[in-house]
Amino acid sequence: MQKGIIKLKKRPCIIASASVVGAHEHRGPLSDSFDMFCEDNLFDTETWEQAESEMQRRAFNLALNKAKMKDCELDAIFAGDLLNQCTGSAYGLCDFDAPYFGLYGACSTLAESLILSSMLVSAGIYEHTAAVVSSHFCSAERQFRYPLEYGNQRTPTAQRTVTGAGAFILSANGEGPFISEVLPGRVVDRGFKDINNMGAAMAPAAIDTLWRYFSESGKSPSDFDLIVTGDLGYEGVNIVRDLLRKHGIELSDNYNDCGLMIYDCERQDVHAGGSGCGCSAVVFAGHLMDRLKRGELREILLVCTGAMMSPGSFLQGLPIPGIAHLLHISAK
Amino acid sequence: MQKGIIKLKKRPCIIASASVVGAHEHRGPLSDSFDMFCEDNLFDTETWEQAESEMQRRAFNLALNKAKMKDCELDAIFAGDLLNQCTGSAYGLCDFDAPYFGLYGACSTLAESLILSSMLVSAGIYEHTAAVVSSHFCSAERQFRYPLEYGNQRTPTAQRTVTGAGAFILSANGEGPFISEVLPGRVVDRGFKDINNMGAAMAPAAIDTLWRYFSESGKSPSDFDLIVTGDLGYEGVNIVRDLLRKHGIELSDNYNDCGLMIYDCERQDVHAGGSGCGCSAVVFAGHLMDRLKRGELREILLVCTGAMMSPGSFLQGLPIPGIAHLLHISAK
């Protein structure tokens, strides 16, 4: 039985990555690491939803160019987003000539797509795959909360959905970074119901996955240059630190969260931090990939977290199940 | 490059399957092949959406029982449905102890989940996996069209979303049926926009996949006891027959569609046939698996079709992209 950590015998290489972001992300501290941004967040389209698809299309094209590949040379695309029926991906990628697997892991979709990609490349079934995900502040607000025109106030625990798309090309061969291990997450439901505190809702899943990883591997947090969660924000990060400490796992300064890295949270007024599929995708595609390639980071754990509720399930009074998928990525 | 048909070297076995359906499906011609039904379609819950989750939970439990397995013995669950944010699966399967991959392939999700499962089992990365999908007439009408209480009229080309959940347990070892080959689909957009004719919207994707399969394999339709599409209904089936004939591929009496098999379409007033993730799932889990195990069918092609639009993308005037994933299943 192979239930926990999957050690990839032949480690797939991330040969290219690309990121496309909105104006708010462009004005944040990681600005230089993104490939492209758009001041009005519409990306030459007429609606926020079509803008999200366009971001995926551009990020994917950029990644293909960096990898010097054509779409028809890919064995498969793994893609997803937060929109109803995952239309961000279906419309963004419908013009490309490659087999398509649509995924839904909420904000954890980046890790889900990289895990499935890397297992199939490692096994030799595929040689080249792509992982593409996105989120858009304006389409997410309209769908999950209120249209922007309402000008509703947000609670201090709320996070800002990142406007961004990330695309990655994986290959059986390359010079790194490599995906060394993966640990797919379980659905974790602890009865949490506050729709304005996604960080707290997703934290139990992150704890479950990190605890399983350290228990099974025998490693400790100090074995990694960076442990980075996807989008827990201030609320979730503090819960993860506190509860893992009670389990004897001390996350020190090498722990961070993409939702805290992408914005200067106070100056940019984003409350508890960034969130969304695009959050971990653009931070990893840009800033983290750059640092891995420069050798500043050698071994990292990327843990993408997702909240699996819908506006409908919230209105029906159901709790928010979470999930967290983990990747161990090595520079060499 | 491995882009088209993937021949599974070590063929995974479907060791168990289970189906749970609603009252309308129970009164159809395949009634005897389903494991469980519920007269009021609520399955002891309070909402249609929770009923859909409950169907997944029951179908998955039934399949585990038939396989004489516990959830914790599974390496992974691949699951999906049509609800916004795929909550049918997330809530239906959140109590089970197994890694979870959420998928969205619209009505093609059954084939997508079986393809990913079978590639990973064949490669030896996993030993036991599950594929679980569902749809529910009442939750789908509320979400994609109008709440049932409005009593809206449906066009002759409309299909009825099947109330049903199917669950499958795959294993590296077993006595059959086996998954011999898989062919993942591409997103196909031919500009079709009629939201009340899903069969016609999905037909181009089915044609693309079937044409690729027969071209690449060199086989002909007569090499199979049955070629069965997921939920094209009368409209889609006729388009597939006509256009494949123009490409020199003649589908004879051995071609059928789960959407036409599940209902006595005229007597049960379902217009163009059945549709939804649950359609192909319960027809395959029950009727087709029974016939494969009895030896009445030896080699079949299962081609599940999906329409990747959302109510939002329709309102924005976008066309309906389709996708079709193919599995070649052998009794022995």
XYZ file of C-alpha atoms in Angstrom:
664
model
C 0.000 0.000 0.000
C 1.322 3.409 -1.092
C -0.723 5.867 0.879
C 1.511 8.562 2.198
C 4.603 10.143 0.707
C 5.358 9.144 -2.859
C 9.087 9.285 -3.571
C 9.474 9.901 -7.286
C 12.059 7.439 -8.561
C 12.777 9.419 -11.710
C 12.374 13.030 -10.585
C 10.502 15.231 -13.074
C 12.078 18.582 -13.883
C 10.231 21.901 -14.019
C 11.822 23.164 -17.229
C 9.853 26.402 -17.468
C 7.378 28.523 -15.553
C 5.559 31.763 -16.246
C 3.353 34.155 -14.303
C 0.814 36.784 -15.323
C -0.637 39.095 -12.646
C -2.947 42.035 -12.056
C -2.100 45.591 -11.050
C -2.300 45.076 -7.277
C 0.117 42.139 -7.429
C 2.415 44.150 -9.705
C 2.623 46.838 -7.001
C 3.583 44.287 -4.338
C 7.043 43.249 -3.139
C 7.478 40.443 -5.714
C 6.785 42.700 -8.695
C 10.085 42.003 -10.455
C 9.528 38.263 -10.478
C 6.385 38.271 -12.640
C 6.503 37.975 -16.429
C 3.538 40.173 -17.314
C 0.902 42.371 -15.714
C -2.129 44.387 -16.809
C -3.030 47.748 -15.273
C -6.820 47.446 -15.663
C -6.977 43.702 -14.871
C -9.092 43.089 -18.004
C -6.299 41.815 -20.275
C -8.013 43.205 -23.388
C -11.248 41.298 -22.726
C -14.712 42.499 -21.780
C -15.431 40.619 -18.554
C -13.491 39.570 -15.446
C -14.154 35.912 -16.216
C -12.780 36.221 -19.743
C -9.818 38.150 -18.326
C -9.066 35.160 -16.115
C -9.102 32.824 -19.127
C -6.875 35.249 -21.008
C -4.369 35.243 -18.135
C -4.175 31.436 -18.358
C -3.717 31.611 -22.122
C -0.880 34.153 -21.813
C 0.854 32.376 -18.928
C 0.701 29.071 -20.794
C 2.049 30.638 -23.999
C 4.881 32.298 -22.087
C 5.820 29.020 -20.396
C 5.767 27.177 -23.741
C 8.046 29.854 -25.254
C 10.493 29.623 -22.373
C 10.558 25.827 -22.769
C 10.972 26.268 -26.558
C 8.039 23.926 -27.079
C 4.785 23.867 -29.021
C 1.461 22.908 -27.461
C 1.228 19.836 -29.702
C 4.455 18.500 -28.183
C 2.813 18.258 -24.759
C 1.387 14.932 -23.600
C -1.195 16.538 -21.321
C -2.332 19.738 -19.640
C -3.557 19.675 -16.026
C -5.529 22.814 -15.282
C -8.029 24.350 -12.913
C -9.393 27.506 -11.320
C -12.036 28.698 -8.870
C -14.811 29.701 -11.271
C -18.030 27.706 -11.455
C -17.464 24.711 -13.770
C -13.767 25.725 -13.986
C -14.418 27.889 -17.045
C -11.258 29.937 -16.480
C -9.258 26.927 -17.662
C -11.661 25.436 -20.229
C -11.952 28.719 -22.179
C -8.364 29.803 -21.574
C -6.876 26.592 -22.923
C -9.454 25.482 -25.536
C -7.330 26.630 -28.467
C -4.352 24.470 -27.568
C -3.765 21.089 -29.113
C -3.095 18.791 -26.164
C -5.048 16.322 -24.027
C -6.735 18.170 -21.164
C -7.447 17.117 -17.577
C -9.672 19.547 -15.670
C -9.051 19.646 -11.925
C -10.822 21.178 -8.967
C -8.924 21.418 -5.700
C -9.999 24.969 -4.794
C -6.867 27.013 -3.965
C -4.810 23.798 -3.748
C -5.182 23.182 -7.486
C -1.594 24.178 -8.311
C -0.198 21.415 -6.110
C -2.822 18.935 -7.336
C -1.901 19.602 -10.968
C 1.850 19.398 -10.260
C 1.404 16.166 -8.267
C -0.577 14.385 -10.996
C 1.779 15.716 -13.671
C 4.886 14.664 -11.830
C 3.645 11.167 -10.939
C 2.802 10.446 -14.586
C 6.089 11.895 -15.880
C 8.066 10.025 -13.242
C 6.314 6.776 -14.190
C 7.289 7.241 -17.828
C 3.691 7.396 -19.049
C 4.177 11.028 -20.076
C 7.315 12.889 -21.130
C 6.124 16.517 -21.116
C 3.134 17.935 -19.261
C 1.848 21.350 -18.264
C 0.166 22.593 -15.088
C -1.855 25.801 -15.441
C -4.013 27.496 -12.790
C -5.493 30.930 -12.136
C -7.663 33.129 -9.958
C -8.939 36.684 -10.414
C -9.934 39.063 -7.607
C -12.875 40.528 -9.516
C -14.357 37.271 -10.831
C -13.903 35.633 -7.418
C -15.581 38.510 -5.552
C -18.540 38.425 -7.947
C -18.896 34.679 -7.594
C -18.087 33.981 -3.946
C -19.045 37.261 -2.228
C -20.553 40.374 -3.862
C -20.014 42.181 -7.177
C -17.322 44.850 -6.731
C -19.876 47.555 -7.553
C -21.578 46.915 -4.198
C -18.469 48.192 -2.422
C -19.005 45.820 0.494
C -16.727 45.934 3.502
C -14.492 42.995 4.275
C -13.695 41.587 7.712
C -10.133 41.774 9.132
C -9.774 37.989 8.696
C -10.735 38.115 5.008
C -8.085 37.561 2.341
C -7.727 39.100 -1.102
C -7.989 36.688 -4.032
C -4.854 37.093 -6.129
C -5.319 38.143 -9.747
C -2.830 35.873 -11.408
C -2.175 32.811 -13.527
C 0.814 30.495 -13.335
C 1.929 27.926 -15.889
C 4.587 25.240 -15.528
C 6.126 22.818 -18.024
C 7.351 19.527 -16.579
C 9.720 17.213 -18.365
C 11.284 13.817 -17.779
C 14.667 15.455 -18.428
C 16.195 18.765 -17.457
C 18.572 20.578 -15.171
C 16.194 21.362 -12.350
C 14.442 22.264 -10.179
C 13.131 18.757 -9.608
C 10.045 17.394 -7.877
C 11.458 14.832 -5.449
C 8.452 13.761 -3.408
C 4.704 14.355 -3.334
C 2.094 13.846 -0.626
C -1.525 14.203 -1.804
C -3.924 15.583 0.792
C -7.059 14.197 2.412
C -10.315 16.129 2.787
C -10.307 17.469 6.365
C -13.521 18.778 7.923
C -13.246 20.166 11.462
C -16.678 21.823 11.457
C -15.375 25.346 10.822
C -18.045 27.623 9.279
C -16.735 31.237 9.051
C -16.738 32.057 5.331
C -14.723 35.223 6.050
C -11.805 33.313 7.521
C -10.508 30.948 4.864
C -7.100 30.777 6.540
C -8.562 29.208 9.660
C -10.763 26.914 7.570
C -7.793 25.556 5.606
C -5.274 25.390 8.465
C -6.390 21.956 9.768
C -5.736 20.422 6.339
C -2.253 22.006 6.198
C -1.531 20.673 9.686
C -2.770 17.188 8.711
C -0.527 17.064 5.624
C 2.579 18.584 7.266
C 2.203 16.330 10.307
C 1.890 13.267 8.062
C 4.929 14.375 6.065
C 7.244 14.895 9.032
C 5.995 11.770 10.854
C 6.428 9.469 7.883
C 9.677 10.913 6.503
C 11.426 11.293 9.863
C 12.614 14.690 8.661
C 12.275 17.940 10.578
C 11.460 21.481 9.404
C 15.149 22.417 9.685
C 15.927 20.004 6.842
C 14.383 22.538 4.452
C 15.458 26.004 3.355
C 11.821 26.989 3.078
C 8.446 25.537 4.001
C 5.786 27.540 2.225
C 2.005 27.182 2.388
C -0.221 28.394 -0.421
C -2.653 30.946 0.967
C -3.283 30.648 4.697
C -2.663 34.339 5.423
C -2.012 35.667 8.940
C -4.901 33.754 10.482
C -4.007 30.357 9.086
C -0.257 30.705 9.509
C -0.598 31.374 13.238
C -2.911 28.387 13.703
C -0.514 26.112 11.812
C 2.466 27.289 13.900
C 0.567 26.884 17.201
C -0.972 23.497 16.548
C 2.113 21.914 14.987
C 4.084 23.086 18.049
C 1.658 21.098 20.206
C 2.482 18.065 18.052
C 6.192 18.665 18.670
C 6.916 20.224 15.266
C 8.476 23.685 15.488
C 8.217 25.823 12.347
C 10.862 28.524 12.602
C 11.777 31.478 10.380
C 12.011 29.167 7.394
C 8.206 28.934 7.329
C 6.291 31.409 5.178
C 3.058 31.658 3.204
C 2.575 32.777 -0.412
C -0.429 34.819 0.763
C 1.872 36.873 3.013
C 4.706 37.131 0.489
C 2.788 38.461 -2.500
C 1.513 41.684 -0.889
C 2.868 44.254 1.513
C -0.241 43.416 3.504
C -0.539 46.567 5.587
C 0.438 49.096 2.933
C -1.703 47.393 0.288
C -4.726 46.996 2.598
C -5.312 43.318 1.870
C -6.353 42.376 5.407
C -5.166 38.837 6.255
C -3.166 38.296 3.033
C -3.569 36.892 -0.469
C -5.497 33.777 -1.501
C -6.715 31.852 -4.545
C -5.214 29.318 -6.962
C -3.227 32.145 -8.511
C -1.531 33.063 -5.220
C 0.738 30.042 -4.834
C 0.971 29.714 -8.635
C 2.540 33.116 -9.348
C 4.714 33.182 -6.212
C 6.093 29.748 -7.092
C 6.349 30.401 -10.863
C 8.246 33.649 -10.295
C 9.979 34.368 -6.978
C 10.479 30.804 -5.722
C 11.533 29.299 -9.058
C 14.043 32.166 -9.462
C 15.529 31.481 -6.028
C 15.665 27.726 -6.665
C 17.435 28.284 -9.987
C 19.904 30.729 -8.400
C 20.698 28.164 -5.712
C 19.459 30.399 -2.871
C 16.953 27.683 -2.052
C 17.958 24.039 -2.293
C 15.177 22.011 -0.678
C 11.677 23.390 -0.177
C 8.230 22.098 0.783
C 5.323 23.676 -1.097
C 1.964 22.978 0.584
C -1.029 24.354 -1.328
C -4.237 24.620 0.651
C -7.833 24.680 -0.553
C -11.276 25.308 0.968
C -13.766 23.040 -0.759
C -17.031 24.828 0.031
C -19.266 26.755 -2.393
C -21.502 29.798 -1.828
C -24.408 27.325 -1.991
C -23.043 24.943 0.628
C -22.363 27.946 2.893
C -25.965 29.146 2.541
C -27.119 25.648 3.484
C -25.153 25.932 6.736
C -22.495 23.337 5.970
C -18.955 23.511 7.386
C -15.915 24.187 5.172
C -13.844 21.100 4.310
C -10.183 21.786 3.549
C -7.434 19.995 1.677
C -3.651 20.456 1.455
C -1.362 18.840 -1.138
C 2.421 18.804 -0.548
C 5.418 18.810 -2.914
C 9.079 18.466 -1.967
C 11.066 20.415 -4.553
C 14.848 20.259 -4.911
C 17.063 22.725 -6.774
C 19.457 19.936 -7.783
C 6.111 11.604 -27.362
C 3.061 9.813 -25.971
C 0.174 11.918 -27.076
C -2.572 9.678 -28.338
C -3.666 6.241 -27.193
C -1.983 5.010 -24.042
C -1.735 1.214 -23.996
C -1.635 0.169 -20.353
C 1.195 -2.333 -20.002
C -0.132 -3.765 -16.743
C -3.907 -3.547 -17.170
C -5.749 -2.347 -14.058
C -8.778 -4.369 -12.999
C -12.150 -2.916 -11.986
C -12.679 -5.145 -8.954
C -15.952 -3.582 -7.834
C -18.565 -1.060 -8.888
C -21.751 0.274 -7.346
C -24.609 2.524 -8.433
C -27.177 4.574 -6.543
C -30.035 6.207 -8.489
C -33.186 8.270 -8.147
C -36.805 7.248 -8.694
C -36.990 8.115 -12.402
C -33.901 6.028 -13.181
C -35.309 3.188 -11.055
C -38.404 3.153 -13.266
C -36.320 2.906 -16.442
C -35.286 -0.168 -18.417
C -32.021 -0.740 -16.457
C -33.753 -0.795 -13.065
C -32.508 -4.258 -12.079
C -28.865 -3.320 -12.582
C -28.710 -0.589 -9.905
C -27.736 -1.302 -6.304
C -29.947 1.238 -4.538
C -32.588 3.871 -5.258
C -34.575 6.440 -3.316
C -38.222 7.225 -4.094
C -38.135 10.921 -3.056
C -34.603 11.586 -4.431
C -33.585 13.205 -1.099
C -31.731 10.219 0.380
C -32.658 11.239 3.953
C -31.137 14.720 3.573
C -32.753 18.143 3.487
C -31.519 19.587 0.168
C -30.922 18.309 -3.351
C -27.226 19.205 -3.106
C -26.791 17.246 0.113
C -28.734 14.385 -1.468
C -26.149 14.317 -4.248
C -23.309 14.096 -1.715
C -25.191 11.349 0.116
C -25.527 9.364 -3.128
C -21.740 9.531 -3.584
C -21.200 8.429 0.012
C -23.531 5.448 -0.390
C -22.191 4.412 -3.793
C -18.615 4.581 -2.506
C -19.477 2.562 0.626
C -21.262 -0.069 -1.475
C -18.283 -0.374 -3.817
C -15.868 -0.684 -0.873
C -18.063 -3.434 0.621
C -18.187 -5.344 -2.654
C -14.380 -5.078 -2.900
C -14.106 -6.184 0.759
C -11.922 -3.143 1.412
C -11.765 -0.278 3.873
C -11.319 3.351 2.813
C -7.920 3.518 4.515
C -6.650 0.744 2.231
C -7.146 2.953 -0.830
C -4.208 4.885 -2.237
C -6.381 7.623 -3.712
C -9.904 8.683 -4.610
C -10.579 10.502 -7.913
C -13.942 12.231 -7.750
C -16.064 14.921 -9.335
C -19.530 16.202 -10.119
C -21.348 19.092 -11.821
C -22.092 21.313 -8.822
C -20.309 24.648 -8.390
C -16.932 24.009 -6.738
C -17.621 20.247 -7.032
C -19.236 20.151 -3.595
C -21.112 16.927 -4.368
C -17.804 15.091 -4.088
C -16.058 17.170 -1.400
C -18.934 16.794 1.079
C -19.867 13.265 0.022
C -16.358 11.913 0.532
C -14.980 14.117 3.339
C -15.437 11.426 5.996
C -13.257 8.890 4.221
C -9.610 8.378 5.050
C -7.841 8.459 1.684
C -5.953 10.995 -0.445
C -8.416 12.931 -2.603
C -8.068 14.329 -6.135
C -10.974 16.572 -7.172
C -11.698 16.578 -10.901
C -13.857 18.640 -13.204
C -14.544 17.280 -16.668
C -18.262 18.136 -16.750
C -20.195 14.998 -17.796
C -16.937 13.345 -18.907
C -15.689 13.161 -15.317
C -16.258 9.400 -15.006
C -13.837 8.675 -17.848
C -11.364 11.297 -16.603
C -11.301 9.719 -13.132
C -10.958 6.183 -14.528
C -8.178 7.280 -16.923
C -6.077 8.959 -14.202
C -6.723 6.059 -11.811
C -5.812 3.430 -14.339
C -2.621 5.163 -15.558
C -1.328 5.454 -11.984
C -2.274 1.862 -11.083
C -0.773 0.557 -14.318
C 2.458 2.437 -13.613
C 2.726 0.828 -10.172
C 2.537 4.147 -8.323
C -0.800 3.139 -6.820
C -2.229 -0.308 -6.062
C -5.869 0.488 -5.249
C -7.807 3.575 -6.278
C -11.433 4.659 -6.444
C -13.354 6.695 -9.007
C -16.579 8.300 -7.772
C -18.886 10.675 -9.666
C -22.474 11.886 -9.467
C -25.183 14.151 -10.821
C -28.677 14.974 -9.551
C -31.583 16.170 -11.693
C -32.897 18.584 -9.063
C -29.555 20.156 -8.054
C -28.541 20.452 -11.715
C -31.817 22.108 -12.753
C -31.507 24.612 -9.897
C -27.935 25.417 -10.803
C -27.864 25.297 -14.607
C -31.459 26.178 -15.540
C -34.322 27.059 -13.167
C -35.452 25.787 -9.761
C -37.955 22.957 -10.235
C -40.651 25.028 -8.520
C -40.768 27.335 -11.561
C -42.112 24.443 -13.633
C -40.335 25.703 -16.755
C -40.839 23.951 -20.074
C -37.924 22.199 -21.738
C -37.121 22.119 -25.441
C -37.303 18.847 -27.428
C -33.487 18.811 -27.704
C -32.993 19.135 -23.916
C -31.789 16.147 -21.918
C -32.656 15.075 -18.387
C -29.762 15.099 -15.914
C -29.555 11.631 -14.384
C -29.969 11.394 -10.620
C -27.274 8.889 -9.829
C -23.826 8.211 -8.408
C -21.382 5.552 -9.517
C -18.309 4.289 -7.663
C -15.545 2.033 -8.953
C -12.613 0.343 -7.212
C -9.551 -0.280 -9.377
C -6.790 -2.660 -8.458
C -3.440 -3.746 -9.864
C -4.699 -7.337 -9.585
C -8.024 -9.024 -10.230
C -10.052 -11.180 -12.597
C -11.498 -8.447 -14.792
C -12.898 -6.452 -16.406
C -9.646 -4.718 -17.314
C -8.841 -1.258 -18.657
C -6.663 -1.993 -21.692
C -6.197 1.427 -23.307
C -7.063 5.044 -22.598
C -7.240 8.101 -24.834
C -7.640 11.434 -22.978
C -9.639 14.051 -24.840
C -8.800 17.559 -26.072
C -10.997 20.601 -25.523
C -12.970 21.057 -28.765
C -14.767 24.328 -29.474
C -16.752 24.497 -32.724
C -18.614 27.691 -31.808
C -21.855 25.954 -30.858
C -24.003 28.078 -28.489
C -27.412 26.396 -27.912
C -27.542 25.712 -24.167
C -30.631 23.526 -24.699
C -28.825 21.094 -26.963
C -25.929 19.628 -25.028
C -25.821 16.578 -27.299
C -24.963 18.693 -30.324
C -22.478 20.744 -28.284
C -20.575 17.639 -27.138
C -20.764 15.655 -30.406
C -17.694 17.340 -32.028
C -15.519 16.264 -29.080
C -16.793 12.669 -29.315
C -16.072 12.682 -33.046
C -12.556 14.075 -32.450
C -11.723 11.384 -29.896
C -13.284 8.458 -31.789
C -11.655 9.561 -35.037
C -8.258 9.815 -33.305
C -8.759 6.383 -31.739
C -9.649 4.551 -34.950
C -7.009 6.408 -37.012
C -4.178 5.720 -34.593
C -5.112 2.153 -33.601
C -5.975 0.969 -37.104
C -9.001 -0.761 -35.598
C -12.563 -0.440 -36.863
C -15.876 -0.198 -34.982
C -16.589 -3.858 -35.774
C -13.651 -4.866 -33.558
C -15.802 -3.997 -30.546
C -18.942 -5.587 -29.109
C -20.117 -2.171 -28.012
C -19.102 1.450 -28.535
C -20.925 3.558 -25.998
C -20.878 7.328 -25.537
C -21.724 8.936 -22.209
C -24.644 11.278 -22.673
C -25.072 12.534 -26.230
C -28.787 11.671 -26.426
C -30.690 11.473 -29.739
C -29.305 14.775 -31.011
C -25.642 14.015 -30.398
C -25.792 10.371 -31.433
C -27.149 11.261 -34.874
C -24.463 13.909 -35.408
C -21.710 11.479 -34.386
C -23.024 8.773 -36.751
C -23.384 11.214 -39.679
C -20.045 12.967 -39.337
C -17.981 9.841 -38.633
C -19.551 8.280 -41.762
C -18.170 11.236 -43.730
C -14.748 10.378 -42.306
C -15.192 6.776 -43.491
C -16.030 5.342 -40.065
C -19.358 3.505 -39.977
C -20.881 3.029 -36.527
C -23.405 0.177 -36.803
C -25.858 -1.379 -34.331
C -23.018 -1.859 -31.863
C -23.049 1.892 -31.151
C -25.230 3.154 -28.304
C -25.342 5.976 -25.754
C -25.819 5.734 -21.984
C -28.253 8.650 -22.245
C -30.515 6.577 -24.501
C -30.112 3.338 -22.519
C -31.011 4.604 -19.060
C -34.551 5.777 -19.844
C -37.427 4.573 -21.989
C -37.175 8.038 -23.493
C -40.679 8.335 -24.946
C -42.619 6.678 -22.122
C -40.615 8.530 -19.453
C -40.861 11.925 -21.219
C -37.167 12.757 -21.022
C -36.966 14.479 -24.412
C -33.549 13.802 -26.028
C -32.289 11.363 -23.343
C -30.298 11.332 -20.129
C -27.190 13.359 -19.300
C -24.840 14.245 -16.444
C -21.800 12.649 -14.805
C -24.150 10.152 -13.186
C -25.521 8.936 -16.532
C -22.467 7.088 -17.825
C -21.445 6.254 -14.237
C -24.530 4.254 -13.261
C -25.016 2.636 -16.687
C -21.380 1.484 -16.651
C -21.320 0.544 -12.940
C -24.475 -1.545 -13.286
C -25.656 -2.780 -16.695
C -22.346 -2.694 -18.605
C -20.188 -4.122 -15.800
C -22.759 -6.955 -15.383
C -22.605 -7.778 -19.101
C -18.786 -7.637 -19.133
C -18.617 -9.970 -16.136
C -21.127 -12.388 -17.714
C -19.035 -12.476 -20.888
C -21.834 -11.015 -23.054
C -19.497 -8.135 -23.853
C -15.807 -8.790 -24.404
C -14.315 -5.579 -25.805
C -15.998 -2.193 -25.433
C -15.148 1.474 -25.940
C -16.572 3.853 -23.338
C -16.429 7.503 -24.474
C -17.652 9.969 -21.843
C -18.515 13.429 -23.141
C -18.608 16.748 -21.310
C -19.745 20.303 -22.062
C -17.377 22.701 -20.301
C -19.521 25.851 -20.174
C -21.119 27.431 -17.103
C -24.375 29.412 -16.748
C -22.119 32.489 -16.471
C -20.148 31.831 -19.652
C -23.464 31.234 -21.482
C -24.840 34.578 -20.270
C -21.643 36.224 -21.552
C -22.386 34.817 -25.028
C -19.506 32.345 -25.187
C -19.691 29.084 -27.177
C -19.742 25.684 -25.470
C -16.395 23.821 -25.519
C -16.677 20.039 -25.336
C -14.386 17.198 -24.325
C -14.514 13.404 -24.719
C -12.299 10.907 -22.891
C -12.097 7.291 -24.145
C -11.452 3.967 -22.396
C -11.046 0.579 -24.021
C -12.331 -2.010 -21.559
C -11.852 -5.765 -21.939
C -13.766 -8.502 -20.102
C -10.680 -10.739 -20.020
